[in-house]
Coordinates of C-alpha atoms in Angstrom, one line a residue:
M141 CA -32.1 96.9 -316.0
Q142 CA -30.3 95.5 -317.2
A143 CA -28.6 92.6 -314.9
G144 CA -25.3 91.6 -317.1
L145 CA -23.2 92.4 -319.6
L146 CA -25.8 90.0 -321.7
D147 CA -29.8 90.4 -321.6
L148 CA -31.4 87.9 -322.7
P149 CA -35.3 86.5 -322.2
W150 CA -36.1 83.8 -319.2
W151 CA -36.2 81.1 -322.2
A152 CA -32.4 82.4 -323.5
Y153 CA -30.9 81.5 -319.8
V154 CA -32.6 78.2 -319.8
L155 CA -30.9 77.7 -322.7
V156 CA -27.6 78.9 -322.8
T157 CA -27.8 77.1 -319.7
L158 CA -28.7 73.5 -321.0
G159 CA -25.5 74.9 -323.9
L160 CA -23.3 74.9 -321.3
T161 CA -23.9 72.3 -319.1
H162 CA -24.1 70.2 -322.9
V163 CA -20.3 71.1 -323.4
T164 CA -19.3 70.2 -319.7
I165 CA -21.1 66.6 -320.7
A166 CA -19.4 66.6 -323.8
S167 CA -15.5 67.1 -322.4
V168 CA -16.3 64.1 -319.9
T169 CA -17.1 61.9 -322.7
I170 CA -14.9 62.8 -325.6
F171 CA -11.8 64.1 -323.2
L172 CA -11.4 61.7 -320.1
H173 CA -13.6 59.2 -320.9
R174 CA -12.5 58.0 -324.4
H175 CA -9.8 59.3 -325.3
Q176 CA -7.9 59.8 -321.5
A177 CA -9.1 56.6 -320.0
H178 CA -9.4 53.6 -323.2
R179 CA -7.2 56.1 -325.3
A180 CA -9.9 55.1 -327.9
L181 CA -9.6 58.2 -329.8
A182 CA -6.3 60.1 -330.7
L183 CA -7.5 64.4 -330.3
Q184 CA -5.1 67.0 -331.9
P185 CA -4.0 68.8 -328.9
V186 CA -5.8 72.3 -328.8
V187 CA -8.7 70.2 -329.2
A188 CA -8.2 68.3 -325.6
H189 CA -6.9 71.3 -324.4
F190 CA -9.6 72.8 -324.9
F191 CA -11.3 70.2 -323.1
R192 CA -9.0 70.4 -319.6
F193 CA -9.4 73.4 -319.7
W194 CA -13.4 73.6 -320.0
L195 CA -13.8 70.7 -317.3
W196 CA -11.2 73.2 -314.5
L197 CA -13.4 75.7 -315.0
T198 CA -16.8 73.8 -314.7
T199 CA -16.5 71.0 -312.8
G200 CA -13.0 71.2 -311.0
M201 CA -11.6 67.1 -311.6
V202 CA -8.3 66.6 -312.0
T203 CA -7.8 64.6 -315.1
R204 CA -5.6 61.9 -313.5
E205 CA -8.0 61.0 -310.8
W206 CA -11.0 61.1 -312.7
V207 CA -9.5 58.6 -315.3
A208 CA -7.7 56.6 -312.4
I209 CA -11.1 56.1 -310.7
H210 CA -12.6 55.5 -314.2
R211 CA -10.3 52.3 -315.0
K212 CA -10.4 50.7 -311.6
H213 CA -14.8 50.8 -311.8
H214 CA -13.5 48.5 -314.8
A215 CA -11.1 46.3 -313.8
T216 CA -12.9 45.5 -310.9
T217 CA -16.8 46.5 -311.2
E218 CA -19.4 45.2 -308.9
M219 CA -16.4 43.5 -306.4
A220 CA -16.3 44.9 -303.2
D221 CA -12.6 47.4 -304.5
D222 CA -16.1 49.3 -307.3
P223 CA -15.6 52.9 -306.1
H224 CA -18.5 53.6 -307.2
S225 CA -21.3 50.3 -307.9
P226 CA -25.0 51.1 -306.7
Q227 CA -24.4 46.4 -306.3
V228 CA -21.7 47.2 -303.2
H229 CA -22.5 50.3 -302.0
G230 CA -26.8 50.2 -302.6
I231 CA -28.1 52.5 -305.5
W232 CA -28.9 55.5 -303.6
K233 CA -25.8 55.7 -302.2
V234 CA -24.8 56.1 -305.7
L235 CA -27.9 58.3 -306.6
L236 CA -27.4 60.8 -303.4
E237 CA -24.0 60.6 -303.4
G238 CA -21.8 59.4 -305.7
A239 CA -19.7 62.8 -306.2
E240 CA -18.3 61.8 -302.7
L241 CA -17.5 58.1 -303.5
Y242 CA -15.5 59.8 -306.3
R243 CA -14.0 62.2 -303.7
L244 CA -13.0 59.0 -301.2
E245 CA -11.3 57.2 -303.6
S246 CA -9.3 60.4 -305.4
R247 CA -7.1 60.1 -302.3
N248 CA -6.2 56.8 -302.5
A249 CA -2.9 57.1 -304.1
A250 CA -2.6 53.6 -304.7
T251 CA -5.4 53.9 -307.3
L252 CA -4.0 56.8 -308.7
A253 CA -0.8 54.8 -308.6
Q254 CA -1.6 52.3 -310.4
Y255 CA -4.7 53.3 -313.3
G256 CA -3.7 56.9 -313.7
R257 CA -0.8 56.5 -315.7
G258 CA 0.1 58.1 -319.4
T259 CA -2.8 61.3 -318.3
P260 CA -1.6 64.6 -318.8
D261 CA 1.7 66.0 -316.7
D262 CA 2.8 69.1 -318.4
W263 CA 3.2 72.2 -316.7
I264 CA 0.0 73.7 -315.9
E265 CA -1.5 70.2 -315.2
R266 CA 1.6 70.3 -312.1
R267 CA 1.3 74.0 -311.6
L268 CA -2.3 75.1 -312.4
Y269 CA -4.8 72.4 -313.1
T270 CA -4.2 69.8 -310.7
P271 CA -3.2 72.0 -307.3
H272 CA -5.8 75.0 -308.4
S273 CA -8.2 72.2 -309.1
A274 CA -10.8 74.7 -306.8
L275 CA -9.2 78.1 -309.3
G276 CA -11.4 77.3 -311.8
V277 CA -15.3 77.1 -310.4
G278 CA -14.0 80.0 -309.2
I279 CA -13.4 81.5 -312.3
M280 CA -16.5 79.7 -313.6
L281 CA -18.7 81.5 -310.8
I282 CA -17.4 85.0 -311.8
I283 CA -17.9 84.9 -315.9
D284 CA -21.3 83.8 -315.3
L285 CA -21.7 87.0 -312.8
V286 CA -20.3 89.5 -314.7
L287 CA -22.4 88.0 -318.1
F288 CA -25.4 87.3 -317.0
G289 CA -26.0 89.6 -313.2
P290 CA -27.9 87.6 -310.5
I291 CA -28.9 84.6 -312.4
G292 CA -26.0 83.8 -313.5
L293 CA -25.0 81.8 -309.5
T294 CA -27.4 80.0 -311.1
I295 CA -26.8 78.9 -313.8
W296 CA -23.6 78.4 -312.2
A297 CA -25.1 76.0 -309.5
V298 CA -26.2 74.0 -312.4
Q299 CA -23.0 73.3 -313.6
M300 CA -21.3 72.7 -310.6
L301 CA -23.9 69.7 -309.9
W302 CA -24.4 68.7 -313.4
I303 CA -21.7 65.6 -313.6
P304 CA -22.2 65.1 -310.5
I305 CA -25.7 64.3 -311.0
F306 CA -25.7 63.1 -313.9
A307 CA -22.3 60.6 -314.2
A308 CA -21.5 60.6 -311.1
G309 CA -25.2 59.7 -309.6
V310 CA -27.5 58.7 -312.2
I311 CA -24.7 56.9 -314.9
N312 CA -22.6 54.8 -312.2
G313 CA -25.8 55.3 -310.1
I314 CA -28.3 54.1 -313.3
G315 CA -26.1 52.0 -315.4
H316 CA -25.5 49.3 -313.2
Y317 CA -29.5 49.2 -312.3
W318 CA -32.5 49.6 -314.5
G319 CA -32.3 49.4 -318.4
Y320 CA -31.9 47.3 -321.1
R321 CA -28.9 44.9 -322.2
N322 CA -27.8 44.5 -325.3
F323 CA -24.4 42.3 -323.7
A324 CA -23.8 40.3 -320.8
P325 CA -20.7 41.4 -319.2
Y326 CA -19.6 39.5 -316.1
D327 CA -21.9 42.7 -314.4
A328 CA -24.4 44.8 -313.8
S329 CA -24.6 47.3 -317.0
R330 CA -27.7 48.2 -318.3
N331 CA -28.6 51.0 -321.2
I332 CA -30.7 53.3 -319.8
V333 CA -31.7 54.5 -322.7
P334 CA -31.3 54.3 -326.7
W335 CA -30.7 57.5 -327.3
G336 CA -27.8 59.0 -325.9
V337 CA -27.8 63.0 -326.0
L338 CA -28.5 64.1 -322.7
I339 CA -25.2 62.4 -321.0
G340 CA -23.7 62.9 -324.1
G341 CA -23.9 58.7 -325.4
E342 CA -23.0 57.8 -321.7
E343 CA -26.7 56.4 -321.7
L344 CA -25.1 53.5 -323.6
H345 CA -23.8 52.7 -320.8
N346 CA -23.7 48.6 -321.7
N347 CA -22.8 48.8 -324.9
H348 CA -19.7 50.3 -323.6
H349 CA -19.0 47.8 -320.6
A350 CA -19.1 45.1 -323.9
Y351 CA -17.1 47.5 -326.1
A352 CA -15.0 49.0 -323.2
S353 CA -12.1 50.5 -326.2
S354 CA -14.8 51.6 -328.4
A355 CA -14.8 55.3 -329.7
R356 CA -18.6 54.5 -330.7
F357 CA -21.3 53.9 -327.5
S358 CA -24.2 52.9 -329.9
N359 CA -24.3 49.5 -331.1
R360 CA -27.5 48.7 -332.9
W361 CA -29.6 50.7 -335.6
W362 CA -31.8 52.2 -333.5
E363 CA -29.1 53.6 -330.4
F364 CA -27.4 56.8 -330.7
D365 CA -25.1 58.6 -329.2
V366 CA -24.9 62.0 -329.7
G367 CA -20.6 61.9 -328.6
W368 CA -19.8 59.6 -331.6
M369 CA -21.6 62.3 -333.7
Y370 CA -19.1 64.6 -331.8
I371 CA -15.9 62.9 -333.2
R372 CA -17.1 62.0 -336.3
A373 CA -17.6 65.7 -337.0
L374 CA -14.0 66.1 -335.4
G375 CA -12.3 63.5 -337.4
I376 CA -13.9 64.9 -340.5
V377 CA -12.0 68.4 -339.9
H378 CA -8.5 66.4 -338.8
L379 CA -9.1 67.3 -335.2
A380 CA -10.3 63.8 -334.3
K381 CA -8.4 60.6 -335.0
V382 CA -11.6 57.1 -333.8
R383 CA -8.3 54.5 -332.9
K384 CA -11.3 51.7 -331.7
V385 CA -14.3 51.3 -333.1
A386 CA -16.6 47.8 -331.1
P387 CA -16.6 45.7 -334.7
R388 CA -20.0 45.4 -336.7
I389 CA -21.3 41.2 -335.7
R390 CA -21.9 39.7 -339.0
Y391 CA -23.5 36.2 -340.1
T392 CA -23.4 33.4 -342.5
A393 CA -26.9 31.9 -343.3
L394 CA -25.6 27.8 -344.9
K395 CA -22.6 27.6 -341.7
T396 CA -23.5 24.7 -341.1
H397 CA -19.7 23.8 -338.6
C398 CA -17.4 25.8 -336.8
D399 CA -14.2 26.9 -338.5
A400 CA -11.0 30.0 -337.5
D401 CA -13.8 32.9 -338.5
T402 CA -15.8 31.3 -336.1
L403 CA -13.9 30.9 -333.7
Q404 CA -12.6 34.8 -333.5
A405 CA -16.5 36.7 -334.1
V406 CA -17.4 34.5 -331.0
I407 CA -14.4 35.4 -329.3
T408 CA -14.4 39.3 -330.5
H409 CA -18.1 38.6 -329.4
R410 CA -18.0 36.6 -326.1
Y411 CA -20.9 39.3 -324.2
D412 CA -22.9 38.9 -327.6
V413 CA -23.4 35.7 -327.8
L414 CA -23.9 35.7 -324.0
A415 CA -26.4 37.9 -323.9
R416 CA -28.5 35.7 -327.2
F417 CA -27.5 32.9 -324.7
A418 CA -29.4 34.0 -322.0
R419 CA -32.1 35.0 -324.7
T420 CA -33.2 32.0 -326.2
L421 CA -32.9 29.6 -322.9
Q422 CA -35.6 32.1 -320.9
R423 CA -38.1 30.7 -321.6
T424 CA -36.4 27.4 -321.0
A425 CA -35.1 27.7 -318.1
T426 CA -38.4 29.6 -317.1
Q427 CA -39.7 27.7 -317.4
E428 CA -38.6 24.6 -315.7
I429 CA -38.3 26.9 -312.9
R430 CA -42.4 26.7 -312.4
R431 CA -42.8 22.6 -313.4
L432 CA -40.4 22.9 -310.0
R433 CA -42.4 25.2 -307.8
D434 CA -45.6 23.0 -308.6
G435 CA -43.5 19.9 -308.5
A436 CA -43.1 21.6 -304.6
V437 CA -39.5 21.7 -304.2
P438 CA -39.0 23.3 -301.2
G439 CA -36.9 26.9 -301.9
L440 CA -39.1 27.6 -305.2
K441 CA -42.5 28.4 -303.8
D442 CA -41.2 32.4 -304.8
S443 CA -40.6 34.6 -307.3
S444 CA -37.0 35.6 -306.1
A445 CA -36.4 32.0 -308.2
L446 CA -37.5 33.2 -311.0
K447 CA -35.6 36.0 -310.6
A448 CA -32.6 34.4 -309.6
V449 CA -32.4 32.8 -313.2
R450 CA -33.3 35.7 -314.9
H451 CA -30.2 37.2 -313.4
W452 CA -28.1 33.2 -313.4
L453 CA -28.7 34.2 -317.2
Q454 CA -26.8 37.4 -317.6
R455 CA -23.9 37.1 -315.1
D456 CA -22.0 34.1 -313.7
A457 CA -22.8 32.3 -310.5
Q458 CA -21.0 33.7 -308.9
A459 CA -21.4 37.7 -308.9
L460 CA -25.5 36.8 -307.5
P461 CA -26.4 37.5 -304.2
E462 CA -26.6 35.6 -300.9
K463 CA -30.1 34.6 -301.5
E464 CA -30.5 34.1 -305.0
R465 CA -27.3 32.0 -305.1
A466 CA -28.8 29.2 -302.5
V467 CA -31.8 29.7 -305.3
L468 CA -30.2 29.1 -308.2
E469 CA -28.2 26.2 -306.2
Q470 CA -31.0 24.4 -305.2
A471 CA -32.7 24.6 -308.7
L472 CA -29.8 22.9 -310.2
H473 CA -29.1 20.3 -307.8
S474 CA -33.4 19.3 -309.0
S475 CA -33.4 19.6 -312.2
P476 CA -30.6 17.9 -315.1
V477 CA -32.7 20.4 -317.8
L478 CA -30.7 23.9 -315.6
S479 CA -27.9 21.5 -315.0
T480 CA -27.5 21.3 -318.8
I481 CA -27.8 24.0 -318.8
D482 CA -25.8 25.4 -316.5
S483 CA -23.0 23.4 -317.3
M484 CA -23.0 24.6 -321.2
R485 CA -22.5 28.2 -320.4
Q486 CA -19.8 27.3 -318.2
D487 CA -17.9 25.6 -321.0
L488 CA -18.8 27.8 -323.6
T489 CA -17.3 30.9 -321.7
A490 CA -14.5 28.4 -320.8
L491 CA -13.6 28.2 -324.8
W492 CA -12.2 32.6 -325.1
G493 CA -9.8 31.3 -321.0
R494 CA -8.4 29.0 -322.6
S495 CA -5.1 30.7 -323.2
A496 CA -2.6 27.8 -323.6
A497 CA -4.8 26.5 -326.2
S498 CA -3.7 26.6 -330.0
K499 CA -6.8 27.6 -332.3
D500 CA -7.5 25.1 -334.5
Q501 CA -7.7 23.2 -330.7
L502 CA -9.8 25.7 -329.6
V503 CA -11.8 24.9 -332.6
R504 CA -12.8 21.3 -332.1
Q505 CA -13.8 22.4 -329.3
L506 CA -16.6 25.1 -329.6
E507 CA -17.9 22.1 -332.2
D508 CA -17.8 19.8 -329.8
W509 CA -19.6 22.1 -327.6
C510 CA -22.5 22.7 -331.1
R511 CA -22.3 19.0 -331.2
R512 CA -23.0 18.8 -327.4
A513 CA -25.8 21.5 -327.5
E514 CA -27.0 19.8 -330.4
Q515 CA -27.3 16.0 -328.1
S516 CA -28.7 18.3 -325.2
G517 CA -32.4 16.6 -326.0
I518 CA -33.7 20.7 -324.8
D519 CA -34.3 22.7 -328.4
A520 CA -33.4 25.7 -327.2
L521 CA -29.5 24.1 -326.4
Q522 CA -30.2 22.8 -330.3
E523 CA -31.4 26.6 -331.4
F524 CA -28.7 28.4 -330.7
S525 CA -26.1 26.0 -331.5
R526 CA -27.2 26.4 -335.1
T527 CA -26.8 30.4 -334.6
L528 CA -23.2 30.3 -332.9
R529 CA -21.9 28.7 -336.2
R530 CA -22.8 31.5 -337.8
Y531 CA -21.5 33.7 -336.4
D532 CA -18.7 34.7 -338.4
S533 CA -15.2 36.7 -338.4
P534 CA -15.6 40.7 -340.7
S535 CA -13.7 39.8 -343.3
R536 CA -17.0 37.4 -344.9
G537 CA -20.6 37.2 -344.3
M538 CA -23.1 40.0 -344.7
Q539 CA -24.6 41.2 -341.1

């Protein structure tokens, strides 16, 4: 007996469910995230409205609420006000109750007022999508039941759970807890896997935090962002226009001094610079910690010391948990090598925070930083200085 208008084999129902949920994921990453929250691309109005309508049917999310909460996340990442940081709320809280954290923050009028500007405010948004957000998911239930019969209830349930589990839970939770890092922004963001297919490219979360306004989340040649593939396809048929994309990192092999191009590249790619600093100094810092432990320095005998150093090289010391920060301070006090690495890292990050300095002054300060690194007597710092001088602007050199 035919269950609904469509009578399909079991595997076809699975494919249909995956297809429907994938459209929802694409709508979130292309429309809500890259188009609305970060203005990284422009969408043709009909395409933008399709995404908005589809999200109303399949999630009931209000554009202004989602955008405001996401922008606040970027503004307060890993701080007390971050709406959904596992560093603040705990990984299991975000994984299992991420949707509830979203709902709680969506009721914060101050968040919507401060971070929700520029989102749709037309007649249909004011009269239908926002005040009747639950109506859409009810209509979707009826459609699924009519098309697929009783199995449509299961399809609808999967549609309703897909975003709370994968977006609110996995991206907001695992994306700030587990994975690999190409860059070292001042947060715990990580790339979950290098192939962004299941969650539309959102798996490349560390890349996104390093270049938040980029329409492309993939950065290394071996990474794949299916959301970017869709954006390029829309662009070919003139339904989307990319506004911003992360610039490629370029080097000049024979540069031996810092110039204005070096400065511009270092500022533009500061999170790549910090990540390379961490990778280059990791071995030296680890060896120094082990030397201190062999010397029976108090407070450095367990594995927390190595963990603290790894986290410190990737993030600012002030962002570390209190216990790790105390261990790190003990290590810095006991080791001139670690103290030198710490002061050089602070001086490097200060370069892109000196807004009052002229470009010529900053170039001289960058050159002075490299000179001090080379005179430090620390081989890894000398190696990193040579790498730093090779950074070049996109207009020159080859990657």
